[in-house]
Amino acid sequence: MAEGGTKTSFDIATVGGLVVGFALVIAAIVFGGSPGAFIDIPSVLIVIGGTASITAVSFALGEFLGSGKILMRTIFHKSRNPGDAALQILQLAEIARKGGVLSLQGHLDSLQSEEYLWKGLSLVVDGTPSEEVEAIMRKDMNATIGRHQKGANILRKAGDVAPAMGLIGTLIGLVQMLGNLDDPSSIGPSMAVALLTTFYGAVLANMVFMPLAGKLERNSNDEELLNSVYMVGAVSIGRQENPRRLEMLINSILPPSKRVSYFD
């Protein structure tokens, strides 16, 4: 049996990118000589509080409250090389070809870390018709894709709202500034504070929400590819097809760089 399985890994690219990006912005502020000018509590409240509130309006409460878990999925996500998964499937198919589908019973315990594959092969071993196995696995995969897409939608919505809240904060600041035109010395500081909300909104949208939404969609696509390999394998094993044909089917859905050559 091919070794390894789905592992929860720490995405250093996501964390490193965020850290470096914010470090560069902070460095530019500090080297400009007036870091205190970029701190304004009312502006922070308008942008962060307003973004959270308006984003919550667009989704169910449970979906919004679960956004914290969504963010964690972009940093800690389950991953596996689909080529390794394909080799594992082909080995299982060869075992089933030689010893029958029931011979996979003794291998199910070793597949606990691959929940999706374990479920599919358990159905096959239990004698579930291959058409029903495919329908169940496809339904599960589509449900997972839907959850991930909903998470990405929350992040993208927050990315759309944050700049708008920044603009609203800027307009509030400008109105307050125009109300104090009789004091010319307050115009400059008031204008700076007014622009801070736009700055906060742009930073949150373009450095946090939109990149994380893109990463979540990428992780979802990777998981969809992996689950497709598992589904094709489980259905083929259930139909007791030739493993060589299964290899061709799997390679047809894998990208060229991940294709396998098990029987050559």
Tab-separated table of C-alpha atoms in Angstrom:
chain	number	residue	atom	x	y	z
A	1	MET	CA	0.000	0.000	0.000
A	2	ALA	CA	1.172	3.527	-0.780
A	3	GLU	CA	2.077	5.319	2.396
A	4	GLY	CA	0.738	8.627	3.595
A	5	GLY	CA	-2.673	10.157	3.752
A	6	THR	CA	-4.490	13.426	4.042
A	7	LYS	CA	-2.592	15.633	6.477
A	8	THR	CA	-3.464	18.941	8.083
A	9	SER	CA	-0.645	21.263	7.129
A	10	PHE	CA	0.306	24.790	8.108
A	11	ASP	CA	0.185	27.065	5.057
A	12	ILE	CA	3.294	29.169	5.484
A	13	ALA	CA	2.620	30.982	2.201
A	14	THR	CA	-0.617	32.447	3.573
A	15	VAL	CA	0.799	33.507	6.926
A	16	GLY	CA	4.131	34.606	5.480
A	17	GLY	CA	2.444	36.651	2.767
A	18	LEU	CA	0.225	38.440	5.277
A	19	VAL	CA	3.111	39.104	7.662
A	20	VAL	CA	5.409	40.447	4.944
A	21	GLY	CA	2.661	42.538	3.386
A	22	PHE	CA	1.715	44.201	6.657
A	23	ALA	CA	5.378	44.587	7.596
A	24	LEU	CA	6.019	46.544	4.402
A	25	VAL	CA	3.032	48.819	5.025
A	26	ILE	CA	4.062	49.399	8.642
A	27	ALA	CA	7.653	50.064	7.595
A	28	ALA	CA	6.497	52.679	5.089
A	29	ILE	CA	4.414	54.352	7.812
A	30	VAL	CA	7.220	54.325	10.365
A	31	PHE	CA	9.849	55.591	7.931
A	32	GLY	CA	7.465	58.387	6.989
A	33	GLY	CA	8.031	59.773	10.456
A	34	SER	CA	4.453	60.019	11.736
A	35	PRO	CA	3.095	56.561	12.676
A	36	GLY	CA	0.730	58.060	15.236
A	37	ALA	CA	-1.137	59.851	12.451
A	38	PHE	CA	-2.313	56.481	11.110
A	39	ILE	CA	-4.066	55.483	14.318
A	40	ASP	CA	-7.647	56.620	14.819
A	41	ILE	CA	-10.046	54.583	16.955
A	42	PRO	CA	-13.319	55.932	15.460
A	43	SER	CA	-12.051	55.044	11.981
A	44	VAL	CA	-11.195	51.516	13.122
A	45	LEU	CA	-14.649	51.096	14.627
A	46	ILE	CA	-16.378	52.312	11.477
A	47	VAL	CA	-14.446	50.039	9.136
A	48	ILE	CA	-14.148	46.859	11.197
A	49	GLY	CA	-17.485	47.118	12.984
A	50	GLY	CA	-19.312	48.286	9.883
A	51	THR	CA	-17.791	45.571	7.694
A	52	ALA	CA	-18.720	42.858	10.179
A	53	SER	CA	-22.256	44.183	10.595
A	54	ILE	CA	-23.061	44.593	6.909
A	55	THR	CA	-21.480	41.257	5.992
A	56	ALA	CA	-23.641	39.593	8.656
A	57	VAL	CA	-26.742	41.077	7.010
A	58	SER	CA	-25.958	39.165	3.798
A	59	PHE	CA	-25.733	35.727	5.420
A	60	ALA	CA	-27.430	33.576	8.025
A	61	LEU	CA	-26.204	34.090	11.573
A	62	GLY	CA	-24.740	30.603	11.799
A	63	GLU	CA	-22.837	31.072	8.547
A	64	PHE	CA	-21.409	34.380	9.699
A	65	LEU	CA	-20.437	33.109	13.140
A	66	GLY	CA	-18.658	30.209	11.490
A	67	SER	CA	-16.435	32.576	9.513
A	68	GLY	CA	-13.690	32.157	12.127
A	69	LYS	CA	-13.391	28.477	11.205
A	70	ILE	CA	-13.352	29.503	7.564
A	71	LEU	CA	-10.361	31.737	8.159
A	72	MET	CA	-8.552	28.935	9.958
A	73	ARG	CA	-9.046	26.656	6.937
A	74	THR	CA	-6.900	28.982	4.863
A	75	ILE	CA	-4.031	28.596	7.355
A	76	PHE	CA	-4.481	24.973	8.458
A	77	HIS	CA	-5.870	22.843	5.648
A	78	LYS	CA	-5.943	19.170	4.781
A	79	SER	CA	-3.894	18.278	1.745
A	80	ARG	CA	-2.514	15.293	-0.125
A	81	ASN	CA	-0.746	14.811	-3.425
A	82	PRO	CA	-3.423	13.512	-5.844
A	83	GLY	CA	-0.758	11.399	-7.574
A	84	ASP	CA	-0.094	9.532	-4.315
A	85	ALA	CA	-3.829	9.113	-3.842
A	86	ALA	CA	-4.112	7.689	-7.365
A	87	LEU	CA	-1.390	5.115	-6.651
A	88	GLN	CA	-3.168	4.101	-3.451
A	89	ILE	CA	-6.446	3.650	-5.326
A	90	LEU	CA	-4.773	1.546	-8.006
A	91	GLN	CA	-3.193	-0.682	-5.373
A	92	LEU	CA	-6.581	-1.179	-3.738
A	93	ALA	CA	-8.136	-1.914	-7.131
A	94	GLU	CA	-5.498	-4.559	-7.802
A	95	ILE	CA	-6.154	-6.152	-4.405
A	96	ALA	CA	-9.897	-6.224	-5.119
A	97	ARG	CA	-9.252	-7.634	-8.596
A	98	LYS	CA	-7.249	-10.547	-7.230
A	99	GLY	CA	-9.118	-11.290	-4.003
A	100	GLY	CA	-12.565	-9.869	-4.591
A	101	VAL	CA	-14.189	-6.756	-3.165
A	102	LEU	CA	-14.502	-8.329	0.293
A	103	SER	CA	-10.708	-8.576	0.487
A	104	LEU	CA	-10.696	-4.791	1.053
A	105	GLN	CA	-12.385	-5.296	4.417
A	106	GLY	CA	-9.027	-5.695	6.123
A	107	HIS	CA	-7.714	-2.444	4.623
A	108	LEU	CA	-10.544	-0.160	5.728
A	109	ASP	CA	-9.074	0.535	9.159
A	110	SER	CA	-5.904	1.924	7.545
A	111	LEU	CA	-8.031	4.378	5.544
A	112	GLN	CA	-9.592	6.180	8.520
A	113	SER	CA	-7.604	9.346	7.750
A	114	GLU	CA	-9.146	9.376	4.258
A	115	GLU	CA	-12.742	9.800	5.370
A	116	TYR	CA	-14.159	10.289	1.875
A	117	LEU	CA	-12.380	7.242	0.440
A	118	TRP	CA	-13.183	5.181	3.520
A	119	LYS	CA	-16.867	5.944	3.162
A	120	GLY	CA	-16.907	5.036	-0.537
A	121	LEU	CA	-15.065	1.753	-0.096
A	122	SER	CA	-17.196	0.862	2.937
A	123	LEU	CA	-20.268	1.167	0.731
A	124	VAL	CA	-18.619	-0.996	-1.907
A	125	VAL	CA	-17.653	-3.694	0.608
A	126	ASP	CA	-21.205	-3.656	1.982
A	127	GLY	CA	-22.482	-4.528	-1.487
A	128	THR	CA	-24.008	-1.167	-2.382
A	129	PRO	CA	-24.610	-0.895	-6.170
A	130	SER	CA	-21.929	1.153	-7.908
A	131	GLU	CA	-24.496	3.665	-9.224
A	132	GLU	CA	-25.677	4.333	-5.692
A	133	VAL	CA	-22.088	4.614	-4.432
A	134	GLU	CA	-21.366	7.217	-7.100
A	135	ALA	CA	-24.544	9.164	-6.291
A	136	ILE	CA	-23.779	9.238	-2.553
A	137	MET	CA	-20.147	10.227	-3.017
A	138	ARG	CA	-21.004	12.916	-5.560
A	139	LYS	CA	-23.642	14.344	-3.234
A	140	ASP	CA	-21.125	14.498	-0.390
A	141	MET	CA	-18.534	16.134	-2.633
A	142	ASN	CA	-20.986	18.741	-3.887
A	143	ALA	CA	-22.021	19.531	-0.309
A	144	THR	CA	-18.378	20.069	0.646
A	145	ILE	CA	-17.812	22.299	-2.376
A	146	GLY	CA	-20.913	24.280	-1.435
A	147	ARG	CA	-19.662	24.862	2.123
A	148	HIS	CA	-16.293	26.033	0.870
A	149	GLN	CA	-17.880	28.311	-1.714
A	150	LYS	CA	-20.119	29.815	0.952
A	151	GLY	CA	-17.038	30.547	3.055
A	152	ALA	CA	-15.305	32.198	0.114
A	153	ASN	CA	-18.451	34.241	-0.541
A	154	ILE	CA	-18.383	35.564	3.033
A	155	LEU	CA	-14.778	36.680	2.643
A	156	ARG	CA	-15.439	38.238	-0.756
A	157	LYS	CA	-18.480	40.067	0.598
A	158	ALA	CA	-16.356	41.454	3.433
A	159	GLY	CA	-13.798	42.476	0.809
A	160	ASP	CA	-16.495	44.384	-1.063
A	161	VAL	CA	-17.932	46.026	2.057
A	162	ALA	CA	-14.667	47.154	3.704
A	163	PRO	CA	-13.769	49.825	1.078
A	164	ALA	CA	-17.366	51.064	1.095
A	165	MET	CA	-17.288	51.466	4.864
A	166	GLY	CA	-13.979	53.285	4.458
A	167	LEU	CA	-15.628	55.682	2.038
A	168	ILE	CA	-18.549	56.222	4.418
A	169	GLY	CA	-16.115	57.014	7.219
A	170	THR	CA	-14.291	59.439	4.956
A	171	LEU	CA	-17.525	61.230	4.105
A	172	ILE	CA	-18.374	61.502	7.792
A	173	GLY	CA	-14.957	63.002	8.446
A	174	LEU	CA	-15.294	65.455	5.575
A	175	VAL	CA	-18.677	66.642	6.797
A	176	GLN	CA	-17.233	67.194	10.253
A	177	MET	CA	-14.261	69.014	8.743
A	178	LEU	CA	-16.444	71.298	6.663
A	179	GLY	CA	-18.378	72.147	9.780
A	180	ASN	CA	-15.189	73.564	11.299
A	181	LEU	CA	-13.937	75.690	8.417
A	182	ASP	CA	-13.844	78.697	10.722
A	183	ASP	CA	-10.755	77.091	12.279
A	184	PRO	CA	-8.191	76.694	9.450
A	185	SER	CA	-5.702	74.951	11.736
A	186	SER	CA	-8.056	71.976	12.097
A	187	ILE	CA	-8.546	71.401	8.371
A	188	GLY	CA	-5.302	69.446	7.811
A	189	PRO	CA	-5.649	67.052	10.774
A	190	SER	CA	-9.347	66.555	10.071
A	191	MET	CA	-8.644	65.687	6.437
A	192	ALA	CA	-5.988	63.159	7.517
A	193	VAL	CA	-8.409	61.457	9.899
A	194	ALA	CA	-11.109	61.427	7.219
A	195	LEU	CA	-8.806	59.621	4.792
A	196	LEU	CA	-7.785	57.002	7.353
A	197	THR	CA	-11.034	55.101	7.033
A	198	THR	CA	-10.466	54.720	3.286
A	199	PHE	CA	-6.953	53.499	4.068
A	200	TYR	CA	-8.210	50.948	6.606
A	201	GLY	CA	-10.901	49.690	4.232
A	202	ALA	CA	-8.478	49.297	1.320
A	203	VAL	CA	-5.957	47.427	3.492
A	204	LEU	CA	-8.526	44.996	4.874
A	205	ALA	CA	-10.099	44.292	1.493
A	206	ASN	CA	-6.952	43.925	-0.615
A	207	MET	CA	-4.531	42.489	1.936
A	208	VAL	CA	-6.812	40.235	3.996
A	209	PHE	CA	-10.300	39.369	2.756
A	210	MET	CA	-9.804	39.000	-1.007
A	211	PRO	CA	-6.515	37.039	-0.816
A	212	LEU	CA	-7.959	34.688	1.813
A	213	ALA	CA	-11.048	34.128	-0.328
A	214	GLY	CA	-8.803	33.210	-3.247
A	215	LYS	CA	-6.773	30.820	-1.084
A	216	LEU	CA	-9.929	29.145	0.225
A	217	GLU	CA	-11.164	28.588	-3.327
A	218	ARG	CA	-7.777	27.158	-4.315
A	219	ASN	CA	-7.827	24.742	-1.368
A	220	SER	CA	-11.375	23.765	-2.278
A	221	ASN	CA	-10.339	23.006	-5.867
A	222	ASP	CA	-7.478	20.831	-4.612
A	223	GLU	CA	-9.835	18.901	-2.341
A	224	GLU	CA	-12.356	18.511	-5.165
A	225	LEU	CA	-9.668	16.986	-7.401
A	226	LEU	CA	-8.586	14.586	-4.655
A	227	ASN	CA	-12.168	13.530	-3.923
A	228	SER	CA	-12.810	13.022	-7.645
A	229	VAL	CA	-9.920	10.558	-7.729
A	230	TYR	CA	-11.377	8.736	-4.730
A	231	MET	CA	-14.875	8.666	-6.227
A	232	VAL	CA	-13.739	7.332	-9.604
A	233	GLY	CA	-11.643	4.704	-7.835
A	234	ALA	CA	-14.367	3.524	-5.479
A	235	VAL	CA	-16.952	3.272	-8.268
A	236	SER	CA	-14.537	1.407	-10.544
A	237	ILE	CA	-13.679	-1.049	-7.763
A	238	GLY	CA	-17.365	-1.558	-7.084
A	239	ARG	CA	-17.898	-2.405	-10.756
A	240	GLN	CA	-14.872	-4.748	-10.614
A	241	GLU	CA	-13.336	-3.070	-13.644
A	242	ASN	CA	-9.832	-3.743	-14.862
A	243	PRO	CA	-7.342	-1.631	-12.822
A	244	ARG	CA	-5.622	-0.626	-16.074
A	245	ARG	CA	-8.834	1.024	-17.201
A	246	LEU	CA	-9.067	2.725	-13.823
A	247	GLU	CA	-5.576	4.110	-14.348
A	248	MET	CA	-6.710	5.650	-17.631
A	249	LEU	CA	-9.814	7.135	-15.985
A	250	ILE	CA	-7.822	8.660	-13.127
A	251	ASN	CA	-5.199	10.118	-15.470
A	252	SER	CA	-7.971	11.727	-17.487
A	253	ILE	CA	-8.922	13.916	-14.496
A	254	LEU	CA	-5.436	14.557	-13.130
A	255	PRO	CA	-3.329	17.468	-14.406
A	256	PRO	CA	-0.422	16.345	-16.618
A	257	SER	CA	2.167	16.900	-13.880
A	258	LYS	CA	0.279	14.603	-11.467
A	259	ARG	CA	-0.512	11.682	-13.790
A	260	VAL	CA	0.666	8.248	-12.733
A	261	SER	CA	2.072	5.212	-14.514
A	262	TYR	CA	1.388	2.317	-12.174
A	263	PHE	CA	1.287	-0.615	-14.597
A	264	ASP	CA	4.113	0.415	-16.956
